[in-house]
Amino acid sequence: MTALPRLPEGMFSFTTTDRADVHTAVMYAFGEANERLETSLAFDQVRERLRAVGFYAPVDDDGLTRTLAQLVKWKLLDVVQNHAGSYATAEEYERKNLQYSLTRRGEAAFAGVQHALAVLSSSGALQTAVLDAIVDRLGELGELLGNDDPTVNRRIFTTLQELEGHLDALRNNTKQFNGELQRLMRAEGADLTTFNEVKSATVAYLQEFVTNLDVRADTIRVALGEVEERGVSVLHRRALDGAELPPVQGTDPAAAWLSARAVKWEGLRLWFRPEDGTPRVRQLHDVARRAIVSLLQVLDRITESRRRSSSAAADFRVLARWFANAPSDDDAHRLWGTAFGLASARHAHLAHADAEPIPTGAGWQETPSVQVSALLRTSGRTERMGRTGGVRDVQALRAERKERARRERAEMEAAWQRLATGGPIRLSSFARLEHDTLKRLLDLLGRALAARPGSDGGRRALTTDGRIEVLLRPARDGRTAVLRTPRGRFSGPDYLVDIRFTAASPAGSREAAGA
């Protein structure tokens, strides 16, 4: 079992003391100095930077000296003597001789505070633009790996860094949004009008996100597979060459860098193309769907509660007060019977199996009980025995439906075979098509036009089952294509169209075997 990492003791103590405001302001002053590439600050420079970071409370010299000494004690600051300076007086020597700078531990503590404040003030989001950006970066990496020129290694490094940044943004935003979504569904006591508006907007937001999410996920999966076919190790080695890491004394930074890249890539595969199990993007899809259903149910309950003049809880509270104020037990029993309609059963129409021994003048309490069937107790009706209905023979219906499904499948396969181009062709090359075949062609063109264009201007899309891939490129000459069907004609831009079966489809497997 791997031990959890532990933070150094006292690393964030500067935020919890009674002088936390001064300590934090000094840390911010050194953080701003780091941003300006100033490695150290003297005593007077620290005082000046306090005002620059927005701390205007009065601090005397002794108080600031104690603050700096405490930060040095916590190992957040490092202090050295500046022997190179010239000093006119002993007082000036004491003030300017010491130079303070952030230690590595101090940089980590300051970054942790900034990250915590950023998380508290930020909100998660489900952004389809991030998914499109991941597709673009994977496509660029695939093209760059096809070029053996060492000069492109820098571009491989920057593109890989952008890809990892997009993945981190997707993961962090998704975690934050999911947490906010769960808190929203548990929210109680808020203003009903505002509550209704927020949940309605959230439902619309989720519905927009899940639209075409499967298509985007399949596109990323295909692009990820193309990069992995060229070799992930090759990608990382070339990116390492383009990273131009500085030398570190005593250790080789390349091993740690490659290990970090491998972890990032494995995270990308878990999201979109795991070796086993369900991709996390599919889990995100399921969470969004369930959230939509839950939010709609909550909205229905809110709407229903607004229609009621009073809630069920209020009705029961009023009834409880009536019971509490009832003058006697008999009055409480009458109130019970009136409110709930519950009383002893009177099945006067039922008779005993052998009624002769029972006197006709006997009262209800003097006669034995009668068996009451479960159907009469639950539905108020007695059993009526009749003929059992005939079982319908569905063999013919099954055969008809099976034949119809086979015929529709064959028609669809024939349409895909007629639309397969075998390479890029003009849209006008189809000339004349059957009406159903044209509908399938327009569906493919619509999917391609909904995808983001690549670096070469081409648009790539897959069918929902991933069997057919279409690549669409714009026509540079501005020609118009006219397609004729028995019901009329269709005209539009004369795109370059490439429709083919993927390797995962049966037709694609046969083509690969034939090749």
Coordinates of C-alpha atoms in Angstrom, one line a residue:
M1 CA 0.0 0.0 0.0
T2 CA 1.5 3.3 -1.0
A3 CA 1.9 5.8 1.8
L4 CA 0.1 9.2 1.4
P5 CA 2.5 12.2 1.0
R6 CA 2.8 14.4 4.1
L7 CA 3.3 18.1 4.1
P8 CA 6.2 19.6 6.1
E9 CA 5.1 20.6 9.6
G10 CA 4.2 24.3 9.9
M11 CA 4.2 24.9 6.2
F12 CA 0.9 26.9 6.4
S13 CA 1.2 28.2 9.9
F14 CA 1.5 31.7 8.7
T15 CA -2.2 31.7 7.8
T16 CA -3.5 30.6 11.2
T17 CA -1.7 32.9 13.8
D18 CA -3.0 36.0 15.4
R19 CA -0.7 38.0 13.0
A20 CA -1.8 36.0 9.9
D21 CA -2.7 39.2 8.0
V22 CA 0.9 40.6 8.3
H23 CA 2.5 37.2 7.6
T24 CA 0.3 36.7 4.5
A25 CA 1.0 40.2 3.2
V26 CA 4.7 39.6 3.5
M27 CA 4.4 36.4 1.6
Y28 CA 2.5 38.1 -1.1
A29 CA 5.2 40.8 -1.3
F30 CA 7.8 38.2 -1.9
G31 CA 5.5 36.4 -4.4
E32 CA 5.2 39.6 -6.4
A33 CA 8.9 40.1 -6.3
N34 CA 9.3 36.6 -7.8
E35 CA 6.9 37.5 -10.6
R36 CA 9.3 40.4 -11.4
L37 CA 12.3 38.1 -11.2
E38 CA 13.7 39.8 -8.1
T39 CA 15.4 37.1 -6.1
S40 CA 15.8 38.9 -2.8
L41 CA 14.4 41.9 -0.9
A42 CA 15.9 44.1 1.8
F43 CA 14.0 45.3 4.9
D44 CA 13.0 48.7 3.3
Q45 CA 12.0 47.0 0.1
V46 CA 9.7 44.6 2.0
R47 CA 8.0 47.6 3.7
E48 CA 7.4 49.3 0.3
R49 CA 6.0 46.1 -1.3
L50 CA 3.5 45.7 1.5
R51 CA 1.7 48.8 0.2
A52 CA 2.0 47.5 -3.3
V53 CA 0.1 44.3 -2.5
G54 CA -2.7 46.3 -0.7
F55 CA -1.6 46.1 3.0
Y56 CA -1.9 49.6 4.5
A57 CA -2.1 48.7 8.2
P58 CA 0.6 50.4 10.2
V59 CA 3.6 48.1 11.1
D60 CA 6.5 49.3 13.1
D61 CA 10.1 48.2 12.4
D62 CA 10.2 45.9 15.4
G63 CA 6.9 44.2 14.3
L64 CA 8.2 43.7 10.7
T65 CA 11.5 42.4 12.0
R66 CA 9.7 39.8 14.2
T67 CA 7.5 38.8 11.2
L68 CA 10.5 38.2 9.0
A69 CA 12.3 36.3 11.7
Q70 CA 9.2 34.1 12.3
L71 CA 9.0 33.3 8.5
V72 CA 12.6 32.4 8.5
K73 CA 12.0 30.1 11.5
W74 CA 9.2 28.4 9.6
K75 CA 11.8 27.9 6.7
L76 CA 9.5 29.9 4.4
L77 CA 12.2 32.7 3.9
D78 CA 15.9 32.5 3.7
V79 CA 18.2 35.3 5.0
V80 CA 21.7 36.1 4.0
Q81 CA 24.1 39.0 4.6
N82 CA 24.9 41.3 1.8
H83 CA 28.6 42.1 2.3
A84 CA 29.0 43.8 -1.1
G85 CA 27.0 46.9 -0.2
S86 CA 28.4 50.1 1.3
Y87 CA 26.8 51.5 4.5
A88 CA 27.2 54.9 6.0
T89 CA 26.1 54.1 9.5
A90 CA 25.7 51.2 11.8
E91 CA 21.9 51.6 11.7
E92 CA 21.9 51.5 7.9
Y93 CA 24.1 48.4 8.1
E94 CA 21.6 46.6 10.3
R95 CA 18.7 47.6 8.0
K96 CA 20.2 46.9 4.6
N97 CA 22.7 44.2 5.4
L98 CA 20.1 41.4 5.6
Q99 CA 18.6 40.1 2.3
Y100 CA 15.5 37.9 2.4
S101 CA 14.3 35.5 -0.3
L102 CA 11.6 32.8 -0.6
T103 CA 12.8 29.3 -0.1
R104 CA 11.4 26.4 -2.2
R105 CA 9.2 25.6 0.8
G106 CA 8.0 29.2 0.9
E107 CA 7.2 29.1 -2.9
A108 CA 5.2 25.9 -2.4
A109 CA 3.3 27.4 0.6
F110 CA 2.5 30.6 -1.3
A111 CA 1.4 28.6 -4.4
G112 CA -0.9 26.5 -2.2
V113 CA -2.6 29.5 -0.7
Q114 CA -3.2 31.0 -4.1
H115 CA -4.5 27.7 -5.4
A116 CA -6.9 27.4 -2.5
L117 CA -8.3 30.9 -3.0
A118 CA -8.6 30.2 -6.7
V119 CA -10.6 27.1 -6.1
L120 CA -12.9 28.8 -3.6
S121 CA -13.7 31.6 -6.1
S122 CA -13.9 29.5 -9.2
S123 CA -16.8 27.4 -10.6
G124 CA -16.6 24.2 -12.7
A125 CA -17.8 23.9 -16.2
L126 CA -18.5 21.3 -18.9
Q127 CA -16.9 22.7 -22.0
T128 CA -17.2 21.1 -25.3
A129 CA -14.5 23.5 -26.6
V130 CA -12.0 21.6 -24.4
L131 CA -13.0 18.3 -26.1
D132 CA -12.6 19.9 -29.5
A133 CA -9.2 21.3 -28.5
I134 CA -8.1 17.8 -27.5
V135 CA -9.1 16.5 -30.9
D136 CA -7.1 19.3 -32.6
R137 CA -3.9 18.7 -30.5
L138 CA -4.1 14.9 -31.1
G139 CA -4.5 15.5 -34.9
E140 CA -1.5 17.9 -34.8
L141 CA 0.6 15.4 -32.9
G142 CA -0.2 12.7 -35.5
E143 CA 0.9 14.9 -38.3
L144 CA 4.1 16.1 -36.6
L145 CA 5.1 12.5 -35.8
G146 CA 4.9 11.7 -39.5
N147 CA 7.7 14.3 -40.0
D148 CA 11.1 12.9 -39.1
D149 CA 12.8 16.3 -39.2
P150 CA 14.3 17.0 -35.7
T151 CA 13.4 20.6 -36.0
V152 CA 9.7 19.8 -35.4
N153 CA 10.5 18.3 -32.0
R154 CA 10.0 21.7 -30.3
R155 CA 6.5 21.9 -31.9
I156 CA 5.8 18.3 -30.6
F157 CA 6.8 19.4 -27.1
T158 CA 4.6 22.5 -27.1
T159 CA 1.7 20.6 -28.6
L160 CA 2.0 17.9 -26.0
Q161 CA 2.1 20.5 -23.3
E162 CA -1.1 22.0 -24.6
L163 CA -2.8 18.6 -24.8
E164 CA -1.9 17.9 -21.2
G165 CA -3.2 21.3 -20.2
H166 CA -6.5 20.7 -21.9
L167 CA -6.8 17.3 -20.1
D168 CA -6.1 18.9 -16.7
A169 CA -8.7 21.6 -17.5
L170 CA -11.3 18.9 -18.4
R171 CA -10.6 16.9 -15.3
N172 CA -10.6 19.8 -12.8
N173 CA -13.6 21.6 -14.3
T174 CA -15.5 18.3 -14.4
K175 CA -14.8 17.6 -10.7
Q176 CA -15.8 21.1 -9.6
F177 CA -18.9 21.1 -11.7
N178 CA -20.0 17.7 -10.4
G179 CA -19.5 18.8 -6.8
E180 CA -21.5 22.0 -7.5
L181 CA -24.2 19.9 -9.2
Q182 CA -24.6 17.6 -6.3
R183 CA -24.8 20.6 -3.9
L184 CA -27.4 22.2 -6.1
M185 CA -29.6 19.0 -6.1
R186 CA -29.3 19.0 -2.3
A187 CA -30.0 22.7 -1.8
E188 CA -32.9 23.5 0.5
G189 CA -34.4 26.6 1.9
A190 CA -33.6 28.9 -1.1
D191 CA -35.9 31.3 -2.7
L192 CA -38.2 29.2 -4.9
T193 CA -38.2 31.6 -7.9
T194 CA -34.4 31.8 -7.9
F195 CA -34.1 28.1 -7.2
N196 CA -36.4 27.3 -10.2
E197 CA -34.5 29.6 -12.5
V198 CA -31.1 28.2 -11.6
K199 CA -32.1 24.6 -12.0
S200 CA -33.9 25.2 -15.3
A201 CA -30.7 26.9 -16.6
T202 CA -28.6 24.0 -15.4
V203 CA -30.9 21.5 -17.1
A204 CA -30.5 23.4 -20.4
Y205 CA -26.8 23.6 -19.9
L206 CA -26.5 19.8 -19.3
Q207 CA -28.7 19.0 -22.3
E208 CA -26.5 21.2 -24.6
F209 CA -23.3 19.5 -23.3
V210 CA -24.5 15.9 -23.8
T211 CA -25.6 16.7 -27.4
N212 CA -23.1 15.1 -29.7
L213 CA -20.9 14.1 -26.7
D214 CA -20.7 10.5 -28.1
V215 CA -19.6 11.8 -31.5
R216 CA -16.8 13.9 -29.9
A217 CA -15.7 11.1 -27.7
D218 CA -15.5 8.7 -30.6
T219 CA -13.5 11.2 -32.6
I220 CA -11.0 11.6 -29.7
R221 CA -10.7 7.8 -29.4
V222 CA -9.9 7.5 -33.1
A223 CA -7.4 10.3 -33.0
L224 CA -5.8 8.8 -29.9
G225 CA -5.5 5.4 -31.6
E226 CA -3.7 7.0 -34.6
V227 CA -1.1 8.7 -32.4
E228 CA -0.5 5.4 -30.4
E229 CA 0.0 3.6 -33.7
R230 CA 3.0 5.8 -34.3
G231 CA 4.3 5.0 -30.8
V232 CA 3.8 6.8 -27.5
S233 CA 7.4 6.3 -26.5
V234 CA 8.6 7.9 -29.8
L235 CA 6.3 10.8 -29.1
H236 CA 7.7 11.3 -25.6
R237 CA 11.3 11.0 -26.7
R238 CA 10.9 13.5 -29.4
A239 CA 9.0 15.8 -27.0
L240 CA 11.9 15.4 -24.5
D241 CA 14.3 16.5 -27.2
G242 CA 12.2 19.6 -27.9
A243 CA 11.8 20.4 -24.2
E244 CA 15.5 21.3 -23.8
L245 CA 15.6 20.5 -20.1
P246 CA 18.3 22.3 -18.1
P247 CA 20.9 20.1 -16.4
V248 CA 20.4 19.4 -12.7
Q249 CA 23.3 18.5 -10.4
G250 CA 23.3 14.9 -9.2
T251 CA 20.1 13.8 -11.0
D252 CA 18.9 13.2 -14.5
P253 CA 15.7 15.3 -15.1
A254 CA 14.8 13.3 -18.2
A255 CA 13.7 10.2 -16.3
A256 CA 11.3 12.1 -14.0
W257 CA 10.0 14.1 -17.0
L258 CA 9.3 11.0 -19.0
S259 CA 7.6 9.3 -16.0
A260 CA 5.3 12.4 -15.6
R261 CA 4.4 12.3 -19.3
A262 CA 3.6 8.6 -19.1
V263 CA 1.2 9.2 -16.2
K264 CA -0.5 12.0 -18.1
W265 CA -0.9 9.9 -21.2
E266 CA -2.4 7.0 -19.1
G267 CA -4.9 9.5 -17.7
L268 CA -5.9 10.5 -21.2
R269 CA -6.4 6.9 -22.1
L270 CA -8.6 6.3 -19.0
W271 CA -10.8 9.1 -20.2
F272 CA -11.3 8.1 -23.8
R273 CA -9.7 4.7 -24.6
P274 CA -9.0 2.4 -21.6
E275 CA -7.8 -1.1 -22.2
D276 CA -10.6 -2.4 -20.0
G277 CA -13.6 -0.9 -18.3
T278 CA -15.8 2.0 -19.2
P279 CA -14.2 5.3 -20.4
R280 CA -14.6 8.1 -17.9
V281 CA -16.2 10.3 -20.6
R282 CA -19.0 7.7 -20.8
Q283 CA -19.4 7.9 -17.0
L284 CA -19.6 11.7 -17.3
H285 CA -22.3 11.2 -19.9
D286 CA -24.2 9.0 -17.5
V287 CA -23.8 11.4 -14.6
A288 CA -25.1 14.3 -16.8
R289 CA -28.1 12.2 -17.9
R290 CA -29.0 11.2 -14.3
A291 CA -28.6 14.8 -13.2
I292 CA -31.0 16.0 -15.9
V293 CA -33.6 13.5 -14.8
S294 CA -33.1 14.4 -11.1
L295 CA -33.3 18.1 -11.7
L296 CA -36.5 17.7 -13.8
Q297 CA -38.1 15.7 -11.0
V298 CA -37.2 18.4 -8.5
L299 CA -38.6 21.1 -10.8
D300 CA -41.8 19.1 -11.2
R301 CA -42.2 18.9 -7.4
I302 CA -41.6 22.6 -7.1
T303 CA -44.2 23.3 -9.7
E304 CA -46.7 21.0 -8.1
S305 CA -46.1 22.6 -4.7
R306 CA -46.9 26.0 -6.2
R307 CA -50.2 24.8 -7.6
R308 CA -51.3 23.5 -4.2
S309 CA -53.0 26.0 -1.9
S310 CA -51.2 24.3 1.0
S311 CA -48.7 21.5 1.3
A312 CA -49.4 18.1 2.7
A313 CA -47.2 18.8 5.7
A314 CA -49.4 21.9 6.5
D315 CA -52.5 19.8 6.2
F316 CA -51.2 17.2 8.6
R317 CA -50.2 19.9 11.1
V318 CA -53.8 21.4 11.0
L319 CA -55.2 17.9 11.5
A320 CA -52.9 17.3 14.4
R321 CA -54.2 20.4 16.1
W322 CA -57.7 19.2 15.6
F323 CA -56.9 15.9 17.3
A324 CA -55.2 17.7 20.2
N325 CA -58.3 19.9 20.8
A326 CA -60.8 17.0 20.5
P327 CA -63.1 17.1 23.6
S328 CA -63.2 13.4 24.1
D329 CA -61.9 10.1 22.7
D330 CA -65.2 9.5 20.8
D331 CA -64.8 12.8 19.1
A332 CA -61.2 11.9 18.1
H333 CA -62.5 8.6 16.7
R334 CA -65.2 10.3 14.6
L335 CA -62.5 12.8 13.4
W336 CA -60.3 9.8 12.4
G337 CA -63.0 8.1 10.5
T338 CA -63.9 11.4 8.7
A339 CA -60.3 12.3 7.8
F340 CA -59.1 8.9 6.7
G341 CA -62.3 7.0 5.8
L342 CA -61.1 3.9 7.8
A343 CA -63.8 1.8 9.6
S344 CA -64.5 -1.8 10.4
A345 CA -65.4 -3.8 7.2
R346 CA -69.1 -4.8 6.6
H347 CA -69.3 -7.5 4.0
A348 CA -73.0 -8.1 4.2
H349 CA -73.2 -9.9 0.9
L350 CA -70.9 -12.7 2.0
A351 CA -72.4 -15.9 3.4
H352 CA -71.0 -18.8 5.5
A353 CA -70.2 -22.0 3.7
D354 CA -72.8 -23.8 6.0
A355 CA -75.3 -21.2 7.2
E356 CA -78.0 -23.7 8.5
P357 CA -76.6 -24.0 12.1
I358 CA -76.5 -20.2 12.5
P359 CA -79.8 -18.7 13.7
T360 CA -81.2 -16.1 11.5
G361 CA -81.8 -13.7 14.4
A362 CA -78.2 -13.8 15.7
G363 CA -76.2 -10.6 15.9
W364 CA -72.9 -9.8 14.2
Q365 CA -70.8 -10.4 17.3
E366 CA -72.5 -13.8 18.0
T367 CA -71.8 -15.4 14.6
P368 CA -68.5 -16.8 13.4
S369 CA -66.4 -14.7 11.0
V370 CA -66.4 -15.1 7.2
Q371 CA -63.3 -15.6 5.1
V372 CA -62.6 -12.5 2.9
S373 CA -60.5 -13.0 -0.1
A374 CA -57.3 -11.0 -0.7
L375 CA -58.8 -9.5 -3.9
L376 CA -61.8 -8.2 -2.1
R377 CA -59.6 -6.6 0.6
T378 CA -57.3 -4.9 -1.9
S379 CA -59.6 -3.9 -4.8
G380 CA -63.2 -4.2 -3.4
R381 CA -64.1 -6.9 -6.0
T382 CA -64.7 -10.6 -5.6
E383 CA -63.2 -13.3 -7.8
R384 CA -65.1 -14.3 -10.9
M385 CA -64.0 -17.5 -12.5
G386 CA -64.2 -17.6 -16.3
R387 CA -62.6 -19.2 -19.2
T388 CA -58.9 -18.8 -19.6
G389 CA -58.0 -16.6 -22.6
G390 CA -56.3 -18.2 -25.5
V391 CA -52.6 -17.7 -25.9
R392 CA -51.8 -15.6 -29.0
D393 CA -49.6 -17.2 -31.5
V394 CA -46.8 -14.7 -32.3
Q395 CA -44.7 -16.9 -34.5
A396 CA -46.0 -15.3 -37.7
L397 CA -45.5 -11.8 -36.2
R398 CA -42.0 -12.6 -35.1
A399 CA -41.1 -13.9 -38.6
E400 CA -42.6 -10.8 -40.2
R401 CA -40.6 -8.5 -37.9
K402 CA -37.4 -10.5 -38.4
E403 CA -37.8 -10.3 -42.2
R404 CA -38.5 -6.6 -42.0
A405 CA -35.4 -6.0 -39.9
R406 CA -33.3 -8.1 -42.3
R407 CA -34.6 -6.2 -45.3
E408 CA -34.0 -2.8 -43.6
R409 CA -30.5 -3.8 -42.7
A410 CA -29.8 -5.0 -46.2
E411 CA -31.1 -1.7 -47.6
M412 CA -28.9 0.3 -45.3
E413 CA -25.8 -1.8 -46.1
A414 CA -26.5 -1.4 -49.8
A415 CA -26.8 2.4 -49.3
W416 CA -23.5 2.5 -47.5
Q417 CA -21.8 0.5 -50.3
R418 CA -23.2 2.9 -52.9
L419 CA -22.0 5.9 -51.0
A420 CA -18.5 4.5 -50.3
T421 CA -16.2 6.5 -52.5
G422 CA -12.9 4.7 -52.2
G423 CA -11.1 8.1 -52.1
P424 CA -11.8 11.8 -52.4
I425 CA -14.4 12.7 -55.0
R426 CA -16.5 15.7 -55.9
L427 CA -20.0 15.7 -54.4
S428 CA -21.4 16.3 -57.9
S429 CA -19.9 12.8 -58.9
F430 CA -22.9 11.1 -57.2
A431 CA -25.2 12.8 -59.9
R432 CA -28.3 10.7 -59.3
L433 CA -29.3 8.9 -56.2
E434 CA -32.4 7.2 -54.7
H435 CA -34.2 9.4 -52.2
D436 CA -33.3 7.2 -49.1
T437 CA -29.7 7.1 -50.2
L438 CA -29.6 10.9 -50.5
K439 CA -31.0 11.1 -47.0
R440 CA -28.1 9.0 -45.6
L441 CA -25.6 11.1 -47.6
L442 CA -27.0 14.3 -46.2
D443 CA -26.8 12.8 -42.7
L444 CA -23.1 12.1 -43.2
L445 CA -22.5 15.6 -44.6
G446 CA -24.4 17.1 -41.6
R447 CA -22.2 15.2 -39.1
A448 CA -19.0 16.4 -40.9
L449 CA -20.2 20.0 -41.1
A450 CA -20.9 19.9 -37.3
A451 CA -17.3 18.9 -36.6
R452 CA -14.6 21.5 -36.1
P453 CA -12.3 21.9 -39.1
G454 CA -8.7 20.6 -38.8
S455 CA -5.5 22.5 -39.6
D456 CA -5.9 21.7 -43.3
G457 CA -9.6 22.8 -43.4
G458 CA -11.0 19.3 -43.5
R459 CA -13.8 18.1 -41.3
R460 CA -13.9 14.5 -40.1
A461 CA -16.9 12.7 -38.5
L462 CA -18.1 9.2 -37.7
T463 CA -21.6 7.6 -37.6
T464 CA -23.0 6.8 -34.2
D465 CA -21.9 3.1 -34.5
G466 CA -18.5 4.1 -35.7
R467 CA -18.7 2.1 -38.9
I468 CA -18.6 4.8 -41.5
E469 CA -16.1 7.7 -41.6
V470 CA -16.6 10.8 -43.7
L471 CA -13.9 13.4 -44.5
L472 CA -15.1 16.7 -46.0
R473 CA -12.9 19.3 -47.6
P474 CA -14.2 22.6 -49.0
A475 CA -14.1 23.2 -52.8
R476 CA -11.7 26.0 -53.7
D477 CA -13.2 26.8 -57.1
G478 CA -16.7 27.6 -55.7
R479 CA -18.5 25.1 -57.9
T480 CA -22.1 24.0 -57.1
A481 CA -23.1 20.3 -57.0
V482 CA -26.6 19.2 -58.2
L483 CA -27.9 15.8 -57.1
R484 CA -31.1 14.4 -58.6
T485 CA -33.6 12.0 -57.1
P486 CA -37.0 10.7 -58.2
R487 CA -38.5 13.3 -55.9
G488 CA -36.6 16.4 -57.1
R489 CA -33.1 17.7 -57.0
F490 CA -30.6 19.0 -54.3
S491 CA -28.0 21.6 -54.9
G492 CA -25.1 22.8 -52.7
P493 CA -21.4 23.5 -52.6
D494 CA -19.4 20.9 -54.5
Y495 CA -17.3 19.6 -51.6
L496 CA -14.5 17.0 -51.8
V497 CA -16.0 14.0 -50.1
D498 CA -14.2 10.8 -48.9
I499 CA -16.6 8.2 -47.4
R500 CA -15.2 4.9 -46.3
F501 CA -15.8 2.0 -43.9
T502 CA -13.6 2.1 -40.7
A503 CA -11.4 -0.8 -39.8
A504 CA -13.8 -1.7 -36.9
S505 CA -16.7 -2.4 -39.3
P506 CA -17.2 -5.8 -41.0
A507 CA -16.9 -4.2 -44.5
G508 CA -13.7 -2.4 -43.4
S509 CA -12.2 -5.7 -42.2
R510 CA -13.1 -7.4 -45.5
E511 CA -11.5 -4.5 -47.4
A512 CA -8.3 -4.7 -45.3
A513 CA -8.1 -8.5 -45.8
G514 CA -8.6 -8.1 -49.5
A515 CA -5.8 -5.5 -49.7

